[in-house]
């Protein structure tokens, strides 16, 4: 059945329906009414066809460009992973230009080395956002120019995203520390395997203790958050050791209050500084990743380290 036959058949059905609903009505009036109904149906079909034609396909150029432009307009910070199979964040950046097939990003913080080479894919993670295909928080794109092999050491150039996904943001859930009286921290900027420091007896480089009477600075410092994978500290700027920088090895002695025993229990960790950024006025935020834990040997007085 061709289109004209379909229209004629539909017209006849409309006439029969109108005759049943309004018997004895003027045939000319029925003809005009049927023509009007057919016209409305044709218009609806036309609008539906145009909508289907204009709707961009998934991962079409318009779709690949619109989301980076939205991230640019909102000033969203991107966490660039060190490699496609590496969960370590290498740099943080913001999108400064999002054109068809090319995205320029300005680096605002360095946490690690970008191991992805130009021509290979990397993953950018951002705060979750809603799209018509569901929630996403990352995209995969080809690295065109890196910070080391490009024309600008503070810029990355990416091709248009090839895939969007919702991936786990963090391996370990962070817990914010609201009451500082239940936690104390001693930190040394040193590597446990090479430092000639008796950590259990030595004075720490940084300390957090809200009950300290000898040093009020220890009460000013604070634990921001803690997880199974690391800890965040707020430290007075003047107390941050000059040798402390991203990738600096550290040793921590954490004292956490045990409510059942009504006492502080000590925990030993080795780690590395992953981030240093400006906090509230006069303070630095230190992000530290745990890399090893230790148990104190009472007989030898030494700490036995086990990698995490």
Coordinates of C-alpha atoms in Angstrom, one line a residue:
X1 CA 0.0 0.0 0.0
X2 CA 1.5 3.4 -1.1
X3 CA 1.2 6.6 0.8
X4 CA -1.8 7.9 -1.3
X5 CA -3.7 4.7 -0.6
X6 CA -2.9 5.0 3.1
X7 CA -4.3 8.6 3.1
X8 CA -7.5 7.5 1.3
X9 CA -8.0 4.6 3.6
X10 CA -7.5 6.8 6.7
X11 CA -10.0 9.4 5.2
X12 CA -12.6 6.7 4.8
X13 CA -12.2 5.5 8.3
X14 CA -12.5 9.1 9.6
X15 CA -15.7 9.5 7.6
X16 CA -17.2 6.3 9.1
X17 CA -16.2 7.4 12.6
X18 CA -17.7 10.9 12.1
X19 CA -20.9 9.4 10.7
X20 CA -21.2 7.2 13.8
X21 CA -20.5 10.1 16.2
X22 CA -22.7 12.6 14.3
X23 CA -25.3 10.9 12.1
X24 CA -27.0 13.1 9.7
X25 CA -24.3 15.7 9.6
X26 CA -23.6 17.7 6.5
X27 CA -21.1 15.7 4.3
X28 CA -19.2 18.9 3.4
X29 CA -18.6 19.6 7.1
X30 CA -17.4 16.0 7.7
X31 CA -15.0 16.4 4.7
X32 CA -13.5 19.6 6.1
X33 CA -13.2 18.0 9.6
X34 CA -11.5 15.0 8.2
X35 CA -9.1 17.1 6.2
X36 CA -8.3 19.1 9.4
X37 CA -7.6 16.0 11.4
X38 CA -5.4 14.6 8.6
X39 CA -3.5 17.9 8.5
X40 CA -2.8 17.8 12.2
X41 CA -1.6 14.2 12.0
X42 CA 0.7 15.1 9.1
X43 CA 2.1 18.1 11.1
X44 CA 2.8 15.8 14.1
X45 CA 4.5 13.3 11.9
X46 CA 6.6 16.0 10.3
X47 CA 7.7 17.4 13.7
X48 CA 8.5 13.9 14.9
X49 CA 10.6 13.2 11.8
X50 CA 12.5 16.4 12.2
X51 CA 13.2 15.7 15.9
X52 CA 14.6 12.2 15.0
X53 CA 16.8 13.7 12.3
X54 CA 18.2 16.4 14.5
X55 CA 18.8 14.2 17.5
X56 CA 22.6 13.6 17.7
X57 CA 23.8 10.1 17.8
X58 CA 25.7 8.9 20.8
X59 CA 29.3 10.0 20.7
X60 CA 28.6 12.1 17.6
X61 CA 30.8 15.3 17.2
X62 CA 28.1 17.5 18.8
X63 CA 27.8 15.2 21.8
X64 CA 31.5 14.9 22.2
X65 CA 31.9 18.7 22.2
X66 CA 28.9 19.7 24.3
X67 CA 29.9 18.0 27.5
X68 CA 33.5 19.4 27.5
X69 CA 32.0 22.9 26.8
X70 CA 29.7 22.4 29.7
X71 CA 32.6 21.5 31.9
X72 CA 34.5 24.5 30.7
X73 CA 31.6 26.9 31.4
X74 CA 31.2 25.6 34.9
X75 CA 34.9 25.7 35.6
X76 CA 34.9 22.0 36.6
X77 CA 38.3 20.7 37.7
X78 CA 39.4 17.5 35.9
X79 CA 41.6 14.8 37.6
X80 CA 43.8 13.3 34.9
X81 CA 44.8 9.8 35.7
X82 CA 48.5 8.9 35.2
X83 CA 47.5 6.1 32.7
X84 CA 44.4 4.3 31.3
X85 CA 44.9 1.5 33.8
X86 CA 46.3 3.6 36.6
X87 CA 44.1 5.1 39.3
X88 CA 46.8 7.6 40.5
X89 CA 45.9 11.2 39.7
X90 CA 48.8 12.8 37.8
X91 CA 47.6 16.4 37.4
X92 CA 44.5 18.5 38.0
X93 CA 43.4 20.9 35.2
X94 CA 40.6 23.0 33.8
X95 CA 39.3 23.1 30.2
X96 CA 40.2 26.5 28.6
X97 CA 39.0 25.6 25.1
X98 CA 36.6 23.0 23.7
X99 CA 36.3 22.9 20.0
X100 CA 35.3 20.1 17.6
X101 CA 38.0 17.5 17.9
X102 CA 40.3 19.4 20.2
X103 CA 40.2 20.2 23.9
X104 CA 42.8 22.4 25.6
X105 CA 43.4 22.0 29.4
X106 CA 45.4 24.3 31.7
X107 CA 47.3 22.4 34.5
X108 CA 46.6 23.9 38.0
X109 CA 48.2 21.2 40.2
X110 CA 50.8 18.5 39.7
X111 CA 50.5 15.3 41.8
X112 CA 52.4 12.8 39.7
X113 CA 53.9 12.2 36.3
X114 CA 51.7 11.7 33.3
X115 CA 52.7 8.3 32.0
X116 CA 50.5 8.5 28.9
X117 CA 52.3 9.3 25.7
X118 CA 50.9 11.4 22.9
X119 CA 48.7 9.3 20.6
X120 CA 47.5 7.1 23.5
X121 CA 44.2 7.3 25.5
X122 CA 44.0 8.9 29.0
X123 CA 41.1 9.2 31.4
X124 CA 39.8 12.5 32.9
X125 CA 37.6 12.3 36.0
X126 CA 35.3 15.1 37.2
X127 CA 32.3 15.7 39.5
X128 CA 29.3 13.5 38.4
X129 CA 26.9 15.2 36.0
X130 CA 23.6 14.1 34.4
X131 CA 23.2 13.5 30.7
X132 CA 20.4 12.0 28.6
X133 CA 22.3 8.6 28.7
X134 CA 22.6 8.7 32.5
X135 CA 25.2 10.0 35.1
X136 CA 28.8 10.3 34.1
X137 CA 32.0 11.4 35.9
X138 CA 34.7 10.6 33.4
X139 CA 35.7 10.6 29.7
X140 CA 38.4 8.9 27.7
X141 CA 40.3 10.9 25.1
X142 CA 43.5 10.7 23.1
X143 CA 46.4 12.8 24.3
X144 CA 47.5 15.0 21.4
X145 CA 50.1 17.2 23.3
X146 CA 51.5 16.4 26.7
X147 CA 53.0 18.8 29.2
X148 CA 56.5 17.5 28.4
X149 CA 56.3 17.0 24.6
X150 CA 53.9 19.8 23.8
X151 CA 54.5 23.5 23.1
X152 CA 53.3 24.7 26.6
X153 CA 54.5 22.9 29.8
X154 CA 51.4 24.0 31.6
X155 CA 48.9 22.7 29.0
X156 CA 47.5 19.5 27.7
X157 CA 45.8 19.1 24.3
X158 CA 43.3 16.3 23.9
X159 CA 41.2 15.0 21.0
X160 CA 37.4 14.8 21.4
X161 CA 36.3 12.3 24.0
X162 CA 35.6 8.8 22.6
X163 CA 33.8 7.4 25.6
X164 CA 32.0 8.6 28.8
X165 CA 31.5 6.5 31.9
X166 CA 30.6 6.5 35.6
X167 CA 33.6 5.1 37.4
X168 CA 34.3 4.8 41.2
X169 CA 35.7 8.1 42.3
X170 CA 37.7 6.9 45.2
X171 CA 39.0 3.5 46.3
X172 CA 38.6 4.4 50.0
X173 CA 35.8 6.3 51.5
X174 CA 37.0 9.4 53.4
X175 CA 35.6 10.2 56.9
X176 CA 35.7 13.8 58.0
X177 CA 37.1 14.4 61.5
X178 CA 34.8 16.7 63.3
X179 CA 36.1 16.4 66.9
X180 CA 39.9 16.7 67.1
X181 CA 40.1 15.5 70.7
X182 CA 39.8 11.9 69.6
X183 CA 42.8 11.9 67.3
X184 CA 46.5 12.8 67.6
X185 CA 49.2 12.7 64.9
X186 CA 53.0 12.7 64.8
X187 CA 54.6 13.1 61.4
X188 CA 58.2 12.9 60.3
X189 CA 59.3 13.9 56.7
X190 CA 61.5 10.8 56.3
X191 CA 61.7 7.4 54.7
X192 CA 61.3 4.6 57.2
X193 CA 63.8 2.3 55.5
X194 CA 66.6 4.8 55.3
X195 CA 66.1 7.4 58.0
X196 CA 68.3 7.1 61.1
X197 CA 65.6 8.2 63.4
X198 CA 64.2 6.5 66.5
X199 CA 60.7 7.5 65.6
X200 CA 59.1 6.3 68.9
X201 CA 61.3 8.7 70.9
X202 CA 62.1 11.5 68.4
X203 CA 60.3 14.8 68.2
X204 CA 58.0 15.0 65.2
X205 CA 58.3 17.5 62.4
X206 CA 54.5 18.0 62.5
X207 CA 52.2 17.2 65.3
X208 CA 48.4 17.4 65.8
X209 CA 47.2 17.4 69.4
X210 CA 44.3 19.5 70.7
X211 CA 45.3 18.8 74.3
X212 CA 49.0 19.8 74.0
X213 CA 50.0 22.2 76.7
X214 CA 53.7 22.5 75.6
X215 CA 53.0 23.7 72.1
X216 CA 49.8 25.6 71.2
X217 CA 50.7 25.1 67.5
X218 CA 49.9 21.5 67.8
X219 CA 46.3 22.4 68.8
X220 CA 46.0 24.7 65.8
X221 CA 46.9 21.9 63.4
X222 CA 44.1 19.6 62.6
X223 CA 43.1 16.3 60.9
X224 CA 40.7 17.1 58.0
X225 CA 39.8 13.6 57.0
X226 CA 41.0 10.0 57.1
X227 CA 40.4 6.8 55.2
X228 CA 42.0 3.4 54.9
X229 CA 44.2 4.8 52.1
X230 CA 45.4 8.1 53.6
X231 CA 44.9 11.2 55.7
X232 CA 44.4 14.9 55.1
X233 CA 46.0 17.4 57.5
X234 CA 45.7 21.2 58.0
X235 CA 49.1 22.5 59.1
X236 CA 50.3 26.0 59.9
X237 CA 52.4 27.3 57.0
X238 CA 55.4 28.0 59.2
X239 CA 55.4 24.5 60.5
X240 CA 55.6 22.7 57.2
X241 CA 59.2 21.5 56.7
X242 CA 61.1 23.0 53.8
X243 CA 61.9 19.5 52.6
X244 CA 58.2 18.7 52.4
X245 CA 56.9 18.5 48.8
X246 CA 54.8 16.2 46.7
X247 CA 56.2 12.7 46.6
X248 CA 58.1 13.3 49.9
X249 CA 58.2 10.1 52.0
X250 CA 56.7 10.4 55.5
X251 CA 56.2 8.3 58.7
X252 CA 53.1 8.8 60.8
X253 CA 52.2 7.8 64.3
X254 CA 48.4 8.0 64.7
X255 CA 46.8 7.9 68.1
X256 CA 43.1 7.1 67.8
X257 CA 40.8 7.1 70.8
X258 CA 39.2 3.7 71.6
X259 CA 35.9 4.3 73.3
X260 CA 35.7 0.7 74.7
X261 CA 39.1 0.9 76.3
X262 CA 38.9 4.6 77.1
X263 CA 42.4 5.1 75.9
X264 CA 44.4 6.2 72.8
X265 CA 45.7 3.3 70.6
X266 CA 48.8 3.9 68.5
X267 CA 49.0 3.0 64.7
X268 CA 52.1 3.4 62.6
X269 CA 52.0 4.2 58.9
X270 CA 54.5 5.1 56.2
X271 CA 53.3 7.1 53.2
X272 CA 54.0 9.8 50.7
X273 CA 52.8 13.4 50.3
X274 CA 50.4 13.4 47.3
X275 CA 49.1 17.0 47.5
X276 CA 50.0 20.4 49.0
X277 CA 47.6 23.2 48.5
X278 CA 46.6 26.4 50.2
X279 CA 44.0 25.9 52.9
X280 CA 42.3 28.4 55.2
X281 CA 44.4 31.6 55.7
X282 CA 47.8 30.7 57.2
X283 CA 47.4 27.0 56.7
X284 CA 48.5 24.3 54.2
X285 CA 46.4 21.3 53.3
X286 CA 48.5 18.1 53.1
X287 CA 47.2 15.0 51.4
X288 CA 49.1 11.9 52.4
X289 CA 48.7 8.4 51.0
X290 CA 49.5 5.4 53.2
X291 CA 52.0 3.0 51.6
X292 CA 53.0 0.7 54.5
X293 CA 52.0 -0.1 58.1
X294 CA 54.2 -1.2 61.0
X295 CA 54.1 -3.1 64.2
X296 CA 56.4 -2.2 67.1
X297 CA 58.7 -5.0 68.3
X298 CA 58.9 -4.7 72.0
X299 CA 62.0 -6.8 72.3
X300 CA 64.1 -5.0 69.7
X301 CA 62.3 -1.7 70.0
X302 CA 62.2 -1.5 66.2
X303 CA 59.3 -1.0 63.8
X304 CA 58.6 -3.9 61.4
X305 CA 57.1 -2.5 58.2
X306 CA 54.7 -4.3 55.8
X307 CA 53.7 -2.8 52.5
X308 CA 50.0 -2.1 51.9

